[in-house]
Amino acid sequence: MNRYDSFLSAAARVMQESAIRRMGAVLGKGPEVISFAPGYPDPSTFPWEHFRATAADLLSGTDGSVLQYGPTRGFKPLLGAIVEILESRGITAATDELLVTTGSQQGLDLVARVLIDPGDVVLVELPSYVGALSAFNNVQASLVGVRQEADGIDLDHLDEVVGRLRAEGRRARILYVVPNFQNPTGLLIGTDKRTRLLEWAERNDFLIVEDDPYRDLYFDAVSEPDIRPIKADDRNGRVVYMSSFSKTLAPGFRVAWIVAPGPLAAKFELAKQAEDLCTGGFDQRMVYEAYRRGWLTRQIPMLRRHYQQKRDVMAAALDRELGDLISYAQPRGGFFLWATLPEHVSADTMLDAALRHGVVYVAGSAFFVDGSGHNTLRLCFSAPTPERIEEGVSRLAATIREAAEKPRAAAASPGRY
Amino acid sequence: MNRYDSFLSAAARVMQESAIRRMGAVLGKGPEVISFAPGYPDPSTFPWEHFRATAADLLSGTDGSVLQYGPTRGFKPLLGAIVEILESRGITAATDELLVTTGSQQGLDLVARVLIDPGDVVLVELPSYVGALSAFNNVQASLVGVRQEADGIDLDHLDEVVGRLRAEGRRARILYVVPNFQNPTGLLIGTDKRTRLLEWAERNDFLIVEDDPYRDLYFDAVSEPDIRPIKADDRNGRVVYMSSFSKTLAPGFRVAWIVAPGPLAAKFELAKQAEDLCTGGFDQRMVYEAYRRGWLTRQIPMLRRHYQQKRDVMAAALDRELGDLISYAQPRGGFFLWATLPEHVSADTMLDAALRHGVVYVAGSAFFVDGSGHNTLRLCFSAPTPERIEEGVSRLAATIREAAEKPRAAAASPGRY
């Protein structure tokens, strides 16, 4: 309580720090800590040469609009490029359904502001992406979790949850999912399940918010049909789709996009107008040139190899060092490996010890809206080098073995998001 | 009404397009229209050479963090630079009171989300900046206007308004002002009045939101004491201060900042975290380098001369062509000239004719929250060349003369924001 509390809006009073951003601060504490925490891409994969050459062209001064304010919807040629990218994913989108956003996080925030009133229920996966949870939390949504199976969200549980909410008379119209290499679990929603989700949305008058930042980063044994967006088969305007250039180019340019039925896209535009007027002009042009000059496309196979190799290194190290103590499903793409510890070991409580051992992760409970998941953790393999992944897993193994040997009474109650 | 209306939040239902952004779209219609509408800086003033050289350095690839996600508060060295800039304005700020924002518009939006509940009254000047009105409107604030005099906000009217609101039992805790070269009027709040505003805020338990993007762009006969921020004398933590690099460097890099008492800054950080995670890393470094290498500072005297010359050209043309029909106060800095037409001429209604004549402005009614101002307009002299300012004023004069000669019945009712 301080003297400014009386000035705060109801929304501000419930705002909470994201566990991932908190871990980001820990990461800043020095190179001696190996971080499996934030989902950062590896800067060594960024196309620096191309960026440098393009920046020199864009900043020649011949086109003043490069550094001017621009349209809220986005830089027109970039919108055209995104239409083509969407086409390659099976999605047909008109320009009036499209909006460039200042990172995907802004897309989530626009969804929250435009579609959610305080107290409205938003359905999310158990576990789910904390950035989305923050955005929904900041408009005072009531977050309700739906379990996941090996092939993603559990449709039976979904029906059960919706039935219960209806019986309680609560307004629930939005389902948020990350179908491809989910953050944090790395899971894929099965092909057949995607079709059934669309039918479910139509039957129950829901909108599906489909967040798809990792889809290009798939590994062996995954092919395009496995990652076909739900939006690609959305005949009835039930899906709001978002994706990003942060994982395939660089997050330092804050450029992502959102596709939605025209009337909703128009509202997202109005919300964005008051949020930041427009996404940075230079950033948008850098991304557009990456597309136009062809090096975005050429970048992607290299990224798949790069991140797959790191996944392999982490998985092998975990099997070797912790095979008897943890379980996990091999991620088939993306940045994350989701591990489950013995029931009596709390990843929250263990975090201090992990730091002492020089390794950090995100405790899984941060991703659960129902207070569960205390014995889970998210390990991000994208940023560290293979050598540091090996070393980090060794440190983690030492930490987990210590924790597992403690008497059970020492395990604390799970943290809540 | 469309089938998506039932999905909209209460906030989304009241979202409206900003008149300025609408004019921005008109501007896009071709070079033959001369635009006095959006408050765009002149790209010919941007330090392109410096930007190009700095971009080449930053994108060498030796520092991966340039294009990585960064802290929500902002790039640390840039925060340090802003502390020094604030010091030069008379403001002492600790790092925990400071936040980099994605343009000043995000600062306004953070203020809105953190400090305003639906129905809360926010006091704004008559007229006031539409970007702020949009941000407040989007959290369903109730906007109440306070008149201005030649030296800015009318303190007697302020007391009267607050007295009335108190009597009605309405919650009003926030006053929004642009003390230096206000958008849209170009007015300066008098030195003495600034002190009295602080006393007023303390007496009435208000926070003042001080928006200060234009202060560096003052012309002859203005000196530093005239533009001393209210925040500089804020001993009791009553002022939330924001400023920007968009007008002194380039708006294409979306970098601004907000200073507030620590507990509020912490909430702004949480709100920003869910809005866009962080401001673009490349943009922040470009701005930081502009400061560190000294060319931001060297840029400013040139900008003052540049915009003063344009102000002079516009004022002389208006005097010559329209001296008998319009009145205006000479702006002493900033980008805007605020003109009043004969009472029976509506700037809203006249807009179509202006477009036919090949000139565009922002109708003043957009800046008034009380439905007044139908015979006012905002003319932005910053972006067009002197030649086009001359030509634009000729076209405007033809438009106004036509409108003034029409029978009074033809003047339509004022538009509402």
PDB file of N, CA and C in Angstrom, chain B residues 113-167:
ATOM      1  N   ARG B 113      -4.540   3.364 -19.014  1.00  0.00           N
ATOM      2  CA  ARG B 113      -4.876   2.040 -18.484  1.00  0.00           C
ATOM      3  C   ARG B 113      -4.602   1.924 -16.992  1.00  0.00           C
ATOM      4  N   VAL B 114      -3.549   2.620 -16.550  1.00  0.00           N
ATOM      5  CA  VAL B 114      -3.131   2.458 -15.151  1.00  0.00           C
ATOM      6  C   VAL B 114      -3.899   3.392 -14.218  1.00  0.00           C
ATOM      7  N   LEU B 115      -4.355   4.530 -14.747  1.00  0.00           N
ATOM      8  CA  LEU B 115      -4.932   5.543 -13.848  1.00  0.00           C
ATOM      9  C   LEU B 115      -6.429   5.776 -14.022  1.00  0.00           C
ATOM     10  N   ILE B 116      -7.031   5.177 -15.045  1.00  0.00           N
ATOM     11  CA  ILE B 116      -8.419   5.542 -15.335  1.00  0.00           C
ATOM     12  C   ILE B 116      -9.326   4.314 -15.381  1.00  0.00           C
ATOM     13  N   ASP B 117     -10.416   4.398 -14.623  1.00  0.00           N
ATOM     14  CA  ASP B 117     -11.469   3.391 -14.705  1.00  0.00           C
ATOM     15  C   ASP B 117     -12.596   3.915 -15.590  1.00  0.00           C
ATOM     16  N   PRO B 118     -13.381   3.023 -16.182  1.00  0.00           N
ATOM     17  CA  PRO B 118     -14.525   3.482 -16.983  1.00  0.00           C
ATOM     18  C   PRO B 118     -15.384   4.468 -16.186  1.00  0.00           C
ATOM     19  N   GLY B 119     -15.725   5.581 -16.816  1.00  0.00           N
ATOM     20  CA  GLY B 119     -16.562   6.575 -16.154  1.00  0.00           C
ATOM     21  C   GLY B 119     -15.791   7.635 -15.388  1.00  0.00           C
ATOM     22  N   ASP B 120     -14.522   7.371 -15.063  1.00  0.00           N
ATOM     23  CA  ASP B 120     -13.716   8.398 -14.380  1.00  0.00           C
ATOM     24  C   ASP B 120     -13.606   9.647 -15.255  1.00  0.00           C
ATOM     25  N   VAL B 121     -13.648  10.793 -14.614  1.00  0.00           N
ATOM     26  CA  VAL B 121     -13.469  12.043 -15.342  1.00  0.00           C
ATOM     27  C   VAL B 121     -11.980  12.320 -15.540  1.00  0.00           C
ATOM     28  N   VAL B 122     -11.610  12.701 -16.742  1.00  0.00           N
ATOM     29  CA  VAL B 122     -10.272  13.233 -16.995  1.00  0.00           C
ATOM     30  C   VAL B 122     -10.450  14.659 -17.507  1.00  0.00           C
ATOM     31  N   LEU B 123      -9.736  15.585 -16.872  1.00  0.00           N
ATOM     32  CA  LEU B 123      -9.823  16.976 -17.308  1.00  0.00           C
ATOM     33  C   LEU B 123      -8.811  17.216 -18.418  1.00  0.00           C
ATOM     34  N   VAL B 124      -9.266  17.856 -19.478  1.00  0.00           N
ATOM     35  CA  VAL B 124      -8.388  18.167 -20.616  1.00  0.00           C
ATOM     36  C   VAL B 124      -8.625  19.616 -21.032  1.00  0.00           C
ATOM     37  N   GLU B 125      -7.623  20.163 -21.695  1.00  0.00           N
ATOM     38  CA  GLU B 125      -7.766  21.530 -22.184  1.00  0.00           C
ATOM     39  C   GLU B 125      -8.770  21.583 -23.349  1.00  0.00           C
ATOM     40  N   LEU B 126      -9.374  22.720 -23.508  1.00  0.00           N
ATOM     41  CA  LEU B 126     -10.260  22.993 -24.655  1.00  0.00           C
ATOM     42  C   LEU B 126      -9.526  23.956 -25.572  1.00  0.00           C
ATOM     43  N   PRO B 127      -9.063  23.537 -26.705  1.00  0.00           N
ATOM     44  CA  PRO B 127      -8.993  22.185 -27.264  1.00  0.00           C
ATOM     45  C   PRO B 127      -7.806  21.413 -26.710  1.00  0.00           C
ATOM     46  N   SER B 128      -7.751  20.096 -27.010  1.00  0.00           N
ATOM     47  CA  SER B 128      -6.658  19.238 -26.521  1.00  0.00           C
ATOM     48  C   SER B 128      -6.206  18.266 -27.615  1.00  0.00           C
ATOM     49  N   TYR B 129      -5.074  17.616 -27.355  1.00  0.00           N
ATOM     50  CA  TYR B 129      -4.476  16.720 -28.347  1.00  0.00           C
ATOM     51  C   TYR B 129      -5.334  15.466 -28.564  1.00  0.00           C
ATOM     52  N   VAL B 130      -5.685  15.194 -29.809  1.00  0.00           N
ATOM     53  CA  VAL B 130      -6.601  14.078 -30.092  1.00  0.00           C
ATOM     54  C   VAL B 130      -6.022  12.701 -29.757  1.00  0.00           C
ATOM     55  N   GLY B 131      -4.718  12.541 -29.833  1.00  0.00           N
ATOM     56  CA  GLY B 131      -4.125  11.244 -29.497  1.00  0.00           C
ATOM     57  C   GLY B 131      -4.360  10.904 -28.028  1.00  0.00           C
ATOM     58  N   ALA B 132      -4.273  11.924 -27.186  1.00  0.00           N
ATOM     59  CA  ALA B 132      -4.567  11.714 -25.768  1.00  0.00           C
ATOM     60  C   ALA B 132      -6.051  11.424 -25.579  1.00  0.00           C
ATOM     61  N   LEU B 133      -6.892  12.192 -26.282  1.00  0.00           N
ATOM     62  CA  LEU B 133      -8.336  11.960 -26.163  1.00  0.00           C
ATOM     63  C   LEU B 133      -8.687  10.529 -26.566  1.00  0.00           C
ATOM     64  N   SER B 134      -8.054  10.025 -27.636  1.00  0.00           N
ATOM     65  CA  SER B 134      -8.308   8.642 -28.060  1.00  0.00           C
ATOM     66  C   SER B 134      -7.901   7.650 -26.976  1.00  0.00           C
ATOM     67  N   ALA B 135      -6.721   7.851 -26.409  1.00  0.00           N
ATOM     68  CA  ALA B 135      -6.240   6.919 -25.378  1.00  0.00           C
ATOM     69  C   ALA B 135      -7.187   6.915 -24.177  1.00  0.00           C
ATOM     70  N   PHE B 136      -7.637   8.099 -23.769  1.00  0.00           N
ATOM     71  CA  PHE B 136      -8.540   8.182 -22.611  1.00  0.00           C
ATOM     72  C   PHE B 136      -9.915   7.612 -22.979  1.00  0.00           C
ATOM     73  N   ASN B 137     -10.356   7.938 -24.183  1.00  0.00           N
ATOM     74  CA  ASN B 137     -11.639   7.428 -24.662  1.00  0.00           C
ATOM     75  C   ASN B 137     -11.650   5.890 -24.679  1.00  0.00           C
ATOM     76  N   ASN B 138     -10.516   5.303 -25.064  1.00  0.00           N
ATOM     77  CA  ASN B 138     -10.456   3.843 -25.192  1.00  0.00           C
ATOM     78  C   ASN B 138     -10.516   3.102 -23.858  1.00  0.00           C
ATOM     79  N   VAL B 139     -10.337   3.815 -22.755  1.00  0.00           N
ATOM     80  CA  VAL B 139     -10.590   3.180 -21.451  1.00  0.00           C
ATOM     81  C   VAL B 139     -11.896   3.720 -20.858  1.00  0.00           C
ATOM     82  N   GLN B 140     -12.701   4.309 -21.737  1.00  0.00           N
ATOM     83  CA  GLN B 140     -14.040   4.769 -21.348  1.00  0.00           C
ATOM     84  C   GLN B 140     -14.026   5.865 -20.297  1.00  0.00           C
ATOM     85  N   ALA B 141     -13.025   6.746 -20.396  1.00  0.00           N
ATOM     86  CA  ALA B 141     -13.018   7.917 -19.528  1.00  0.00           C
ATOM     87  C   ALA B 141     -14.146   8.858 -19.935  1.00  0.00           C
ATOM     88  N   SER B 142     -14.531   9.692 -19.003  1.00  0.00           N
ATOM     89  CA  SER B 142     -15.459  10.772 -19.294  1.00  0.00           C
ATOM     90  C   SER B 142     -14.614  12.045 -19.380  1.00  0.00           C
ATOM     91  N   LEU B 143     -14.542  12.623 -20.569  1.00  0.00           N
ATOM     92  CA  LEU B 143     -13.626  13.747 -20.793  1.00  0.00           C
ATOM     93  C   LEU B 143     -14.340  15.074 -20.569  1.00  0.00           C
ATOM     94  N   VAL B 144     -13.756  15.897 -19.717  1.00  0.00           N
ATOM     95  CA  VAL B 144     -14.359  17.184 -19.382  1.00  0.00           C
ATOM     96  C   VAL B 144     -13.352  18.280 -19.701  1.00  0.00           C
ATOM     97  N   GLY B 145     -13.795  19.303 -20.397  1.00  0.00           N
ATOM     98  CA  GLY B 145     -12.894  20.336 -20.888  1.00  0.00           C
ATOM     99  C   GLY B 145     -12.740  21.536 -19.970  1.00  0.00           C
ATOM    100  N   VAL B 146     -11.549  22.123 -20.009  1.00  0.00           N
ATOM    101  CA  VAL B 146     -11.254  23.359 -19.276  1.00  0.00           C
ATOM    102  C   VAL B 146     -10.760  24.382 -20.300  1.00  0.00           C
ATOM    103  N   ARG B 147     -11.291  25.580 -20.244  1.00  0.00           N
ATOM    104  CA  ARG B 147     -10.959  26.608 -21.226  1.00  0.00           C
ATOM    105  C   ARG B 147      -9.497  27.031 -21.149  1.00  0.00           C
ATOM    106  N   GLN B 148      -9.011  27.612 -22.229  1.00  0.00           N
ATOM    107  CA  GLN B 148      -7.661  28.174 -22.238  1.00  0.00           C
ATOM    108  C   GLN B 148      -7.725  29.682 -22.462  1.00  0.00           C
ATOM    109  N   GLU B 149      -6.696  30.352 -21.932  1.00  0.00           N
ATOM    110  CA  GLU B 149      -6.502  31.783 -22.181  1.00  0.00           C
ATOM    111  C   GLU B 149      -5.218  31.931 -22.987  1.00  0.00           C
ATOM    112  N   ALA B 150      -4.796  33.173 -23.186  1.00  0.00           N
ATOM    113  CA  ALA B 150      -3.578  33.410 -23.961  1.00  0.00           C
ATOM    114  C   ALA B 150      -2.363  32.754 -23.315  1.00  0.00           C
ATOM    115  N   ASP B 151      -2.335  32.649 -21.984  1.00  0.00           N
ATOM    116  CA  ASP B 151      -1.220  31.963 -21.314  1.00  0.00           C
ATOM    117  C   ASP B 151      -1.637  30.586 -20.809  1.00  0.00           C
ATOM    118  N   GLY B 152      -2.459  29.921 -21.615  1.00  0.00           N
ATOM    119  CA  GLY B 152      -2.787  28.530 -21.308  1.00  0.00           C
ATOM    120  C   GLY B 152      -4.011  28.358 -20.430  1.00  0.00           C
ATOM    121  N   ILE B 153      -4.103  27.192 -19.862  1.00  0.00           N
ATOM    122  CA  ILE B 153      -5.309  26.765 -19.140  1.00  0.00           C
ATOM    123  C   ILE B 153      -5.823  27.830 -18.159  1.00  0.00           C
ATOM    124  N   ASP B 154      -7.121  27.990 -18.114  1.00  0.00           N
ATOM    125  CA  ASP B 154      -7.792  29.000 -17.306  1.00  0.00           C
ATOM    126  C   ASP B 154      -8.030  28.427 -15.902  1.00  0.00           C
ATOM    127  N   LEU B 155      -7.274  28.948 -14.933  1.00  0.00           N
ATOM    128  CA  LEU B 155      -7.330  28.360 -13.590  1.00  0.00           C
ATOM    129  C   LEU B 155      -8.663  28.608 -12.899  1.00  0.00           C
ATOM    130  N   ASP B 156      -9.299  29.729 -13.217  1.00  0.00           N
ATOM    131  CA  ASP B 156     -10.617  29.982 -12.618  1.00  0.00           C
ATOM    132  C   ASP B 156     -11.630  28.961 -13.125  1.00  0.00           C
ATOM    133  N   HIS B 157     -11.565  28.735 -14.452  1.00  0.00           N
ATOM    134  CA  HIS B 157     -12.499  27.754 -15.004  1.00  0.00           C
ATOM    135  C   HIS B 157     -12.194  26.354 -14.466  1.00  0.00           C
ATOM    136  N   LEU B 158     -10.905  26.075 -14.274  1.00  0.00           N
ATOM    137  CA  LEU B 158     -10.506  24.783 -13.706  1.00  0.00           C
ATOM    138  C   LEU B 158     -11.163  24.582 -12.340  1.00  0.00           C
ATOM    139  N   ASP B 159     -11.079  25.610 -11.491  1.00  0.00           N
ATOM    140  CA  ASP B 159     -11.707  25.508 -10.163  1.00  0.00           C
ATOM    141  C   ASP B 159     -13.215  25.322 -10.270  1.00  0.00           C
ATOM    142  N   GLU B 160     -13.781  26.063 -11.197  1.00  0.00           N
ATOM    143  CA  GLU B 160     -15.232  25.994 -11.380  1.00  0.00           C
ATOM    144  C   GLU B 160     -15.644  24.568 -11.789  1.00  0.00           C
ATOM    145  N   VAL B 161     -14.898  23.998 -12.759  1.00  0.00           N
ATOM    146  CA  VAL B 161     -15.215  22.653 -13.255  1.00  0.00           C
ATOM    147  C   VAL B 161     -15.069  21.624 -12.142  1.00  0.00           C
ATOM    148  N   VAL B 162     -13.965  21.727 -11.397  1.00  0.00           N
ATOM    149  CA  VAL B 162     -13.739  20.757 -10.328  1.00  0.00           C
ATOM    150  C   VAL B 162     -14.815  20.882  -9.249  1.00  0.00           C
ATOM    151  N   GLY B 163     -15.183  22.117  -8.935  1.00  0.00           N
ATOM    152  CA  GLY B 163     -16.257  22.327  -7.955  1.00  0.00           C
ATOM    153  C   GLY B 163     -17.549  21.655  -8.410  1.00  0.00           C
ATOM    154  N   ARG B 164     -17.871  21.828  -9.664  1.00  0.00           N
ATOM    155  CA  ARG B 164     -19.105  21.252 -10.192  1.00  0.00           C
ATOM    156  C   ARG B 164     -19.059  19.718 -10.135  1.00  0.00           C
ATOM    157  N   LEU B 165     -17.888  19.160 -10.534  1.00  0.00           N
ATOM    158  CA  LEU B 165     -17.757  17.698 -10.526  1.00  0.00           C
ATOM    159  C   LEU B 165     -17.884  17.141  -9.112  1.00  0.00           C
ATOM    160  N   ARG B 166     -17.260  17.835  -8.156  1.00  0.00           N
ATOM    161  CA  ARG B 166     -17.348  17.398  -6.760  1.00  0.00           C
ATOM    162  C   ARG B 166     -18.798  17.396  -6.290  1.00  0.00           C
ATOM    163  N   ALA B 167     -19.478  18.488  -6.662  1.00  0.00           N
ATOM    164  CA  ALA B 167     -20.885  18.604  -6.257  1.00  0.00           C
ATOM    165  C   ALA B 167     -21.709  17.457  -6.838  1.00  0.00           C
TER     166      ALA B 167
END
